Amino acid sequence: MKLALYLPNFRDEVTLKELEDLTALAEDRDFDSVWTLDRICVPESSDRGELQYPFGMMSDLPNALPVVARGKWFQGMTLIPWLAAKTQKVRIGMSIIDTPYRSPGVLAAELATQDHLSGGRLNVGVGSGWMPEEFAAASVPQLFPRRHGHVRETIEIMQGIWSNELFEYHGEFADFPPSGFGHKPVQQPPPIYFSGLKDPKRSAKRIAKYGLQGWIGIQDSPEDIKRWKGEMERELGELGRGFPDGFDMCSMIWFVITDEPMDQTPAGKATNLLAGSAQQIEDILKRYKEAGMTMPLLWPPFRDVPTAKTIDDIKRLTEEIMPKVNAA
């Protein structure tokens, strides 16, 4: 099982030094990858619990973001070149790029440059977004009802631009004549991960058509991972296909090691999955491994857990817990 770090660039208050220290530790401990979070804004209505949908459209969570509107946080996309300069071997990406906030052609060209800046270490995560208020802040409220279609066209445009000297596209969200977009990525192509498409048939079609390299969920239990992987595998079989070699099953999961065991009674997406004693975390990581998860994205809590604590937890995880998990 590989490990990935979900950087806490989105929390009530975070400093560049904290992000730098966490990234350096992930690189030192041979993490597979470091990911940032995509967030355009926090509406003030979130502070009152009055968003149109619950966080992430997950019914178990409140109609609010876990960060205050006046919070001091950093934009995930802008951090990627900085992370490229700060590291040598760990892979980097953003989980997940909400494609409707960005022009597909511009995004494809910028990601190609990021892949060069990182020496071919870029992971590309794509998803549709979930918050109408954020679509309004990005000046694209009209795209909300068609956001999943926007993701599909963005994947097609990225792959077309990355693999052709000249490329043209005529679709619903982009329409341009044969054009060049500069350097192609170092990787041919960068791996694309997807999220937010809770339909195994459509997901399997995307994996088969575009050669997607991974799926990233949020706060998924081992049972969720086993069921979702099995359903996609079944649908791929119907298409006469299978998962691409090295396909990653991932989930962003809140992570903290506690002195005493935590109540891990199932409570939907609010369940303590990787929040608990060292023994609890070892046990559930073994269950994740058996269920088919290849890479958890360790997600430091949004508040109340200082970065120094997360650093200590990562050290303990890699030194004490993961050797037992990988030996299981």
mmCIF file of C-alpha atoms in Angstrom:
data_model
loop_
_atom_site.group_PDB
_atom_site.id
_atom_site.type_symbol
_atom_site.label_atom_id
_atom_site.label_comp_id
_atom_site.label_asym_id
_atom_site.label_seq_id
_atom_site.Cartn_x
_atom_site.Cartn_y
_atom_site.Cartn_z
ATOM 1 C CA MET A 1 0.000 0.000 0.000
ATOM 2 C CA LYS A 2 1.318 3.417 -1.027
ATOM 3 C CA LEU A 3 0.811 6.550 1.056
ATOM 4 C CA ALA A 4 -0.184 10.019 -0.089
ATOM 5 C CA LEU A 5 -0.451 13.273 1.853
ATOM 6 C CA TYR A 6 -3.412 15.571 1.391
ATOM 7 C CA LEU A 7 -1.861 18.916 2.286
ATOM 8 C CA PRO A 8 -3.976 21.098 4.606
ATOM 9 C CA ASN A 9 -3.789 24.192 2.395
ATOM 10 C CA PHE A 10 -7.503 24.630 3.145
ATOM 11 C CA ARG A 11 -8.097 25.242 6.846
ATOM 12 C CA ASP A 12 -8.960 28.171 9.116
ATOM 13 C CA GLU A 13 -5.326 29.267 9.138
ATOM 14 C CA VAL A 14 -2.224 27.693 7.622
ATOM 15 C CA THR A 15 1.274 28.956 6.846
ATOM 16 C CA LEU A 16 3.611 28.176 3.979
ATOM 17 C CA LYS A 17 6.142 26.929 6.523
ATOM 18 C CA GLU A 18 3.664 24.332 7.755
ATOM 19 C CA LEU A 19 2.962 23.153 4.215
ATOM 20 C CA GLU A 20 6.688 23.079 3.473
ATOM 21 C CA ASP A 21 7.464 21.021 6.579
ATOM 22 C CA LEU A 22 4.727 18.492 5.826
ATOM 23 C CA THR A 23 5.850 18.166 2.209
ATOM 24 C CA ALA A 24 9.489 17.677 3.221
ATOM 25 C CA LEU A 25 8.435 14.898 5.598
ATOM 26 C CA ALA A 26 6.360 13.188 2.894
ATOM 27 C CA GLU A 27 9.369 13.286 0.576
ATOM 28 C CA ASP A 28 11.703 12.013 3.297
ATOM 29 C CA ARG A 29 9.341 9.146 4.197
ATOM 30 C CA ASP A 30 8.980 8.034 0.564
ATOM 31 C CA PHE A 31 5.330 8.935 0.157
ATOM 32 C CA ASP A 32 4.029 8.314 -3.328
ATOM 33 C CA SER A 33 2.475 11.750 -3.712
ATOM 34 C CA VAL A 34 1.420 15.052 -2.171
ATOM 35 C CA TRP A 35 -1.911 16.617 -3.142
ATOM 36 C CA THR A 36 -3.445 20.039 -2.614
ATOM 37 C CA LEU A 37 -7.147 20.864 -2.322
ATOM 38 C CA ASP A 38 -9.094 22.944 -4.852
ATOM 39 C CA ARG A 39 -11.225 25.667 -3.266
ATOM 40 C CA ILE A 40 -12.143 28.972 -4.893
ATOM 41 C CA CYS A 41 -13.985 30.615 -1.996
ATOM 42 C CA VAL A 42 -15.871 30.145 1.259
ATOM 43 C CA PRO A 43 -19.265 31.897 1.146
ATOM 44 C CA GLU A 44 -20.214 33.710 4.328
ATOM 45 C CA SER A 45 -23.477 31.769 4.269
ATOM 46 C CA SER A 46 -21.401 28.688 5.028
ATOM 47 C CA ASP A 47 -20.609 30.086 8.479
ATOM 48 C CA ARG A 48 -24.363 30.017 9.172
ATOM 49 C CA GLY A 49 -24.821 26.508 7.775
ATOM 50 C CA GLU A 50 -26.837 27.851 4.853
ATOM 51 C CA LEU A 51 -25.103 26.457 1.769
ATOM 52 C CA GLN A 52 -27.420 24.999 -0.836
ATOM 53 C CA TYR A 53 -25.909 21.514 -0.394
ATOM 54 C CA PRO A 54 -24.055 19.757 2.431
ATOM 55 C CA PHE A 55 -20.258 19.606 2.272
ATOM 56 C CA GLY A 56 -19.259 17.585 -0.771
ATOM 57 C CA MET A 57 -22.942 16.750 -1.367
ATOM 58 C CA MET A 58 -22.503 14.173 1.394
ATOM 59 C CA SER A 59 -25.786 13.811 3.239
ATOM 60 C CA ASP A 60 -24.155 12.987 6.580
ATOM 61 C CA LEU A 61 -22.423 16.376 6.762
ATOM 62 C CA PRO A 62 -23.742 19.918 7.405
ATOM 63 C CA ASN A 63 -24.600 22.546 4.782
ATOM 64 C CA ALA A 64 -21.323 24.268 5.522
ATOM 65 C CA LEU A 65 -17.636 24.123 4.783
ATOM 66 C CA PRO A 66 -15.272 23.157 7.622
ATOM 67 C CA VAL A 67 -13.346 26.435 7.193
ATOM 68 C CA VAL A 68 -14.624 29.899 8.096
ATOM 69 C CA ALA A 69 -15.229 32.516 5.413
ATOM 70 C CA ARG A 70 -12.539 34.752 6.908
ATOM 71 C CA GLY A 71 -10.035 31.905 7.040
ATOM 72 C CA LYS A 72 -6.430 32.313 5.931
ATOM 73 C CA TRP A 73 -5.693 29.553 3.444
ATOM 74 C CA PHE A 74 -3.964 29.036 0.094
ATOM 75 C CA GLN A 75 -5.145 28.226 -3.420
ATOM 76 C CA GLY A 76 -4.243 24.652 -4.325
ATOM 77 C CA MET A 77 -3.401 25.136 -8.001
ATOM 78 C CA THR A 78 -0.957 27.965 -7.348
ATOM 79 C CA LEU A 79 0.935 25.773 -4.878
ATOM 80 C CA ILE A 80 1.761 23.103 -7.480
ATOM 81 C CA PRO A 81 4.772 24.896 -9.103
ATOM 82 C CA TRP A 82 6.030 25.779 -5.623
ATOM 83 C CA LEU A 83 5.799 22.126 -4.586
ATOM 84 C CA ALA A 84 7.638 21.126 -7.756
ATOM 85 C CA ALA A 85 10.513 23.414 -6.784
ATOM 86 C CA LYS A 86 10.550 22.182 -3.181
ATOM 87 C CA THR A 87 10.746 18.465 -3.980
ATOM 88 C CA GLN A 88 12.792 16.001 -6.012
ATOM 89 C CA LYS A 89 10.967 12.677 -6.076
ATOM 90 C CA VAL A 90 7.463 12.784 -4.568
ATOM 91 C CA ARG A 91 4.652 13.108 -7.110
ATOM 92 C CA ILE A 92 2.381 16.173 -6.882
ATOM 93 C CA GLY A 93 -1.173 17.006 -7.870
ATOM 94 C CA MET A 94 -4.442 18.620 -6.853
ATOM 95 C CA SER A 95 -7.356 16.562 -5.608
ATOM 96 C CA ILE A 96 -9.518 17.360 -7.303
ATOM 97 C CA ILE A 97 -9.298 20.008 -10.054
ATOM 98 C CA ASP A 98 -12.869 21.230 -10.490
ATOM 99 C CA THR A 99 -12.754 21.544 -14.257
ATOM 100 C CA PRO A 100 -15.758 23.890 -14.738
ATOM 101 C CA TYR A 101 -13.777 26.694 -13.063
ATOM 102 C CA ARG A 102 -11.119 26.585 -15.797
ATOM 103 C CA SER A 103 -10.979 26.788 -19.577
ATOM 104 C CA PRO A 104 -10.050 23.275 -20.824
ATOM 105 C CA GLY A 105 -7.416 24.461 -23.297
ATOM 106 C CA VAL A 106 -5.782 26.789 -20.800
ATOM 107 C CA LEU A 107 -5.815 24.076 -18.140
ATOM 108 C CA ALA A 108 -4.225 21.524 -20.474
ATOM 109 C CA ALA A 109 -1.406 23.897 -21.429
ATOM 110 C CA GLU A 110 -0.749 24.940 -17.837
ATOM 111 C CA LEU A 111 -0.620 21.329 -16.648
ATOM 112 C CA ALA A 112 1.898 20.497 -19.371
ATOM 113 C CA THR A 113 4.128 23.277 -18.042
ATOM 114 C CA GLN A 114 3.664 22.012 -14.471
ATOM 115 C CA ASP A 115 4.752 18.554 -15.592
ATOM 116 C CA HIS A 116 7.986 20.083 -16.921
ATOM 117 C CA LEU A 117 8.522 22.083 -13.723
ATOM 118 C CA SER A 118 8.246 18.876 -11.695
ATOM 119 C CA GLY A 119 10.392 16.787 -14.025
ATOM 120 C CA GLY A 120 7.477 14.561 -14.987
ATOM 121 C CA ARG A 121 5.982 14.075 -11.512
ATOM 122 C CA LEU A 122 2.511 15.535 -12.052
ATOM 123 C CA ASN A 123 -0.694 13.675 -11.207
ATOM 124 C CA VAL A 124 -3.847 15.165 -12.735
ATOM 125 C CA GLY A 125 -7.022 14.792 -10.689
ATOM 126 C CA VAL A 126 -10.319 15.914 -12.234
ATOM 127 C CA GLY A 127 -13.829 16.304 -10.915
ATOM 128 C CA SER A 128 -16.970 18.339 -11.403
ATOM 129 C CA GLY A 129 -17.340 20.438 -8.238
ATOM 130 C CA TRP A 130 -20.418 20.415 -6.035
ATOM 131 C CA MET A 131 -21.102 23.919 -4.668
ATOM 132 C CA PRO A 132 -23.299 26.282 -6.745
ATOM 133 C CA GLU A 133 -22.043 29.225 -4.703
ATOM 134 C CA GLU A 134 -18.510 28.463 -5.847
ATOM 135 C CA PHE A 135 -19.582 28.186 -9.487
ATOM 136 C CA ALA A 136 -20.992 31.711 -9.116
ATOM 137 C CA ALA A 137 -17.697 32.975 -7.659
ATOM 138 C CA ALA A 138 -15.866 31.418 -10.625
ATOM 139 C CA SER A 139 -18.299 33.221 -12.992
ATOM 140 C CA VAL A 140 -19.678 29.961 -14.414
ATOM 141 C CA PRO A 141 -23.053 29.400 -12.684
ATOM 142 C CA GLN A 142 -24.512 28.192 -15.987
ATOM 143 C CA LEU A 143 -22.163 25.187 -15.989
ATOM 144 C CA PHE A 144 -23.436 23.671 -12.744
ATOM 145 C CA PRO A 145 -26.187 21.520 -14.339
ATOM 146 C CA ARG A 146 -23.736 20.249 -16.997
ATOM 147 C CA ARG A 147 -20.625 19.960 -14.835
ATOM 148 C CA HIS A 148 -20.072 16.238 -15.447
ATOM 149 C CA GLY A 149 -20.143 16.789 -19.199
ATOM 150 C CA HIS A 150 -17.549 19.518 -18.732
ATOM 151 C CA VAL A 151 -15.218 17.028 -17.050
ATOM 152 C CA ARG A 152 -15.564 14.631 -19.982
ATOM 153 C CA GLU A 153 -14.754 17.295 -22.572
ATOM 154 C CA THR A 154 -11.834 18.553 -20.478
ATOM 155 C CA ILE A 155 -10.301 15.059 -20.418
ATOM 156 C CA GLU A 156 -10.663 14.812 -24.194
ATOM 157 C CA ILE A 157 -9.109 18.235 -24.725
ATOM 158 C CA MET A 158 -6.230 17.594 -22.320
ATOM 159 C CA GLN A 159 -5.352 14.310 -23.970
ATOM 160 C CA GLY A 160 -5.690 15.832 -27.436
ATOM 161 C CA ILE A 161 -3.459 18.790 -26.679
ATOM 162 C CA TRP A 162 -0.905 16.640 -24.873
ATOM 163 C CA SER A 163 -0.500 14.179 -27.749
ATOM 164 C CA ASN A 164 -0.788 16.292 -30.928
ATOM 165 C CA GLU A 165 1.351 19.038 -32.443
ATOM 166 C CA LEU A 166 -1.865 20.744 -33.545
ATOM 167 C CA PHE A 167 -5.256 20.053 -32.049
ATOM 168 C CA GLU A 168 -8.796 21.247 -32.677
ATOM 169 C CA TYR A 169 -11.990 20.662 -30.738
ATOM 170 C CA HIS A 170 -15.629 21.405 -31.402
ATOM 171 C CA GLY A 171 -17.802 20.652 -28.407
ATOM 172 C CA GLU A 172 -20.305 22.074 -25.970
ATOM 173 C CA PHE A 173 -17.808 23.827 -23.716
ATOM 174 C CA ALA A 174 -14.892 24.522 -26.067
ATOM 175 C CA ASP A 175 -14.703 25.260 -29.772
ATOM 176 C CA PHE A 176 -11.357 26.125 -31.377
ATOM 177 C CA PRO A 177 -9.574 25.549 -34.722
ATOM 178 C CA PRO A 178 -6.310 23.598 -35.183
ATOM 179 C CA SER A 179 -3.870 25.158 -32.715
ATOM 180 C CA GLY A 180 -0.579 24.525 -30.997
ATOM 181 C CA PHE A 181 -0.269 24.819 -27.219
ATOM 182 C CA GLY A 182 3.484 24.704 -26.652
ATOM 183 C CA HIS A 183 5.469 22.020 -24.881
ATOM 184 C CA LYS A 184 3.947 18.582 -24.485
ATOM 185 C CA PRO A 185 4.140 17.071 -20.984
ATOM 186 C CA VAL A 186 7.233 15.131 -20.001
ATOM 187 C CA GLN A 187 4.956 12.179 -19.227
ATOM 188 C CA GLN A 188 3.093 10.786 -22.192
ATOM 189 C CA PRO A 189 0.562 11.279 -20.823
ATOM 190 C CA PRO A 190 0.366 12.397 -17.194
ATOM 191 C CA PRO A 191 -1.857 9.999 -15.225
ATOM 192 C CA ILE A 192 -5.444 11.190 -14.787
ATOM 193 C CA TYR A 193 -7.424 10.400 -11.630
ATOM 194 C CA PHE A 194 -11.147 11.099 -11.380
ATOM 195 C CA SER A 195 -13.637 11.682 -8.606
ATOM 196 C CA GLY A 196 -17.274 12.514 -7.991
ATOM 197 C CA LEU A 197 -18.899 10.287 -10.623
ATOM 198 C CA LYS A 198 -20.952 7.921 -8.466
ATOM 199 C CA ASP A 199 -22.109 5.743 -11.343
ATOM 200 C CA PRO A 200 -20.133 2.536 -11.955
ATOM 201 C CA LYS A 201 -21.320 2.130 -15.561
ATOM 202 C CA ARG A 202 -20.345 5.663 -16.582
ATOM 203 C CA SER A 203 -17.129 5.404 -14.571
ATOM 204 C CA ALA A 204 -16.160 2.178 -16.329
ATOM 205 C CA LYS A 205 -16.814 3.758 -19.720
ATOM 206 C CA ARG A 206 -14.530 6.675 -18.828
ATOM 207 C CA ILE A 207 -11.787 4.378 -17.579
ATOM 208 C CA ALA A 208 -11.995 2.281 -20.743
ATOM 209 C CA LYS A 209 -12.252 5.199 -23.181
ATOM 210 C CA TYR A 210 -9.647 7.514 -21.671
ATOM 211 C CA GLY A 211 -7.287 5.108 -19.892
ATOM 212 C CA LEU A 212 -7.801 6.809 -16.545
ATOM 213 C CA GLN A 213 -5.249 5.822 -13.931
ATOM 214 C CA GLY A 214 -7.134 6.132 -10.672
ATOM 215 C CA TRP A 215 -10.255 6.908 -8.685
ATOM 216 C CA ILE A 216 -10.296 9.146 -5.600
ATOM 217 C CA GLY A 217 -13.143 9.105 -3.107
ATOM 218 C CA ILE A 218 -13.799 10.947 0.140
ATOM 219 C CA GLN A 219 -14.064 9.297 3.556
ATOM 220 C CA ASP A 220 -14.792 5.860 2.116
ATOM 221 C CA SER A 221 -14.935 2.833 4.387
ATOM 222 C CA PRO A 222 -13.274 -0.453 3.412
ATOM 223 C CA GLU A 223 -16.730 -1.726 2.519
ATOM 224 C CA ASP A 224 -17.256 1.300 0.238
ATOM 225 C CA ILE A 225 -13.939 0.650 -1.516
ATOM 226 C CA LYS A 226 -14.642 -3.049 -2.014
ATOM 227 C CA ARG A 227 -18.158 -2.420 -3.361
ATOM 228 C CA TRP A 228 -17.196 0.464 -5.650
ATOM 229 C CA LYS A 229 -14.134 -1.312 -7.069
ATOM 230 C CA GLY A 230 -16.158 -4.465 -7.630
ATOM 231 C CA GLU A 231 -18.946 -2.617 -9.413
ATOM 232 C CA MET A 232 -16.532 -0.803 -11.725
ATOM 233 C CA GLU A 233 -14.665 -4.046 -12.394
ATOM 234 C CA ARG A 234 -17.919 -5.767 -13.316
ATOM 235 C CA GLU A 235 -18.882 -2.952 -15.691
ATOM 236 C CA LEU A 236 -15.420 -2.993 -17.278
ATOM 237 C CA GLY A 237 -15.838 -6.733 -17.804
ATOM 238 C CA GLU A 238 -19.087 -6.054 -19.668
ATOM 239 C CA LEU A 239 -17.043 -3.826 -21.973
ATOM 240 C CA GLY A 240 -14.441 -6.550 -22.449
ATOM 241 C CA ARG A 241 -11.887 -4.528 -20.514
ATOM 242 C CA GLY A 242 -10.211 -4.452 -17.143
ATOM 243 C CA PHE A 243 -8.557 -1.847 -14.964
ATOM 244 C CA PRO A 244 -5.384 -0.366 -16.511
ATOM 245 C CA ASP A 245 -2.129 -1.686 -15.042
ATOM 246 C CA GLY A 246 -1.382 0.047 -11.777
ATOM 247 C CA PHE A 247 -4.872 1.544 -11.418
ATOM 248 C CA ASP A 248 -5.125 3.322 -8.051
ATOM 249 C CA MET A 249 -8.105 3.058 -5.717
ATOM 250 C CA CYS A 250 -7.788 5.999 -3.328
ATOM 251 C CA SER A 251 -9.763 7.955 -0.788
ATOM 252 C CA MET A 252 -9.155 11.210 1.067
ATOM 253 C CA ILE A 253 -9.503 10.282 4.745
ATOM 254 C CA TRP A 254 -9.159 12.406 7.880
ATOM 255 C CA PHE A 255 -6.098 11.170 9.763
ATOM 256 C CA VAL A 256 -4.985 11.572 13.369
ATOM 257 C CA ILE A 257 -3.517 9.145 15.914
ATOM 258 C CA THR A 258 -5.117 9.468 19.339
ATOM 259 C CA ASP A 259 -3.925 8.290 22.743
ATOM 260 C CA GLU A 260 -7.187 6.498 23.468
ATOM 261 C CA PRO A 261 -9.387 4.468 21.086
ATOM 262 C CA MET A 262 -12.026 6.478 19.229
ATOM 263 C CA ASP A 263 -15.661 5.606 18.701
ATOM 264 C CA GLN A 264 -15.637 4.171 15.178
ATOM 265 C CA THR A 265 -19.315 3.282 15.031
ATOM 266 C CA PRO A 266 -20.416 3.838 11.416
ATOM 267 C CA ALA A 267 -21.804 7.350 10.982
ATOM 268 C CA GLY A 268 -21.711 7.774 7.217
ATOM 269 C CA LYS A 269 -19.039 10.121 5.922
ATOM 270 C CA ALA A 270 -18.566 11.527 9.433
ATOM 271 C CA THR A 271 -17.233 8.203 10.730
ATOM 272 C CA ASN A 272 -13.806 8.100 12.340
ATOM 273 C CA LEU A 273 -11.947 5.954 9.822
ATOM 274 C CA LEU A 274 -8.265 6.885 10.199
ATOM 275 C CA ALA A 275 -8.863 8.814 13.419
ATOM 276 C CA GLY A 276 -8.131 6.586 16.362
ATOM 277 C CA SER A 277 -5.477 4.747 18.330
ATOM 278 C CA ALA A 278 -2.450 3.275 16.591
ATOM 279 C CA GLN A 279 -4.008 -0.177 16.842
ATOM 280 C CA GLN A 280 -7.286 1.023 15.360
ATOM 281 C CA ILE A 281 -5.491 2.660 12.447
ATOM 282 C CA GLU A 282 -3.388 -0.444 11.837
ATOM 283 C CA ASP A 283 -6.509 -2.610 11.832
ATOM 284 C CA ILE A 284 -8.477 -0.452 9.407
ATOM 285 C CA LEU A 285 -5.510 -0.004 7.043
ATOM 286 C CA LYS A 286 -5.279 -3.789 6.839
ATOM 287 C CA ARG A 287 -8.986 -3.862 5.991
ATOM 288 C CA TYR A 288 -8.476 -1.172 3.335
ATOM 289 C CA LYS A 289 -5.635 -3.178 1.814
ATOM 290 C CA GLU A 290 -7.777 -6.330 1.709
ATOM 291 C CA ALA A 291 -10.647 -4.342 0.144
ATOM 292 C CA GLY A 292 -8.445 -3.180 -2.716
ATOM 293 C CA MET A 293 -7.381 0.311 -1.709
ATOM 294 C CA THR A 294 -3.939 1.062 -3.082
ATOM 295 C CA MET A 295 -3.325 4.546 -1.688
ATOM 296 C CA PRO A 296 -5.038 6.449 1.138
ATOM 297 C CA LEU A 297 -4.706 10.237 0.958
ATOM 298 C CA LEU A 298 -3.977 11.154 4.582
ATOM 299 C CA TRP A 299 -6.003 14.281 5.352
ATOM 300 C CA PRO A 300 -4.977 16.294 8.450
ATOM 301 C CA PRO A 301 -8.034 17.589 10.333
ATOM 302 C CA PHE A 302 -9.256 21.081 9.446
ATOM 303 C CA ARG A 303 -8.729 22.434 12.952
ATOM 304 C CA ASP A 304 -7.706 21.588 16.525
ATOM 305 C CA VAL A 305 -4.744 19.431 15.413
ATOM 306 C CA PRO A 306 -1.501 21.424 15.005
ATOM 307 C CA THR A 307 0.904 20.615 12.199
ATOM 308 C CA ALA A 308 3.492 19.428 14.721
ATOM 309 C CA LYS A 309 1.056 16.729 15.824
ATOM 310 C CA THR A 310 0.437 15.640 12.224
ATOM 311 C CA ILE A 311 4.199 15.432 11.647
ATOM 312 C CA ASP A 312 4.577 13.206 14.700
ATOM 313 C CA ASP A 313 1.633 11.063 13.544
ATOM 314 C CA ILE A 314 3.144 10.562 10.092
ATOM 315 C CA LYS A 315 6.453 9.519 11.612
ATOM 316 C CA ARG A 316 4.697 7.048 13.858
ATOM 317 C CA LEU A 317 2.593 5.748 10.972
ATOM 318 C CA THR A 318 5.592 5.077 8.739
ATOM 319 C CA GLU A 319 7.830 3.701 11.482
ATOM 320 C CA GLU A 320 5.420 1.619 13.567
ATOM 321 C CA ILE A 321 2.177 0.965 11.715
ATOM 322 C CA MET A 322 2.861 0.593 7.983
ATOM 323 C CA PRO A 323 5.474 -2.189 8.356
ATOM 324 C CA LYS A 324 2.752 -4.295 10.020
ATOM 325 C CA VAL A 325 0.156 -3.343 7.415
ATOM 326 C CA ASN A 326 2.427 -4.166 4.492
ATOM 327 C CA ALA A 327 3.451 -7.462 6.087
ATOM 328 C CA ALA A 328 -0.156 -8.563 6.493
#
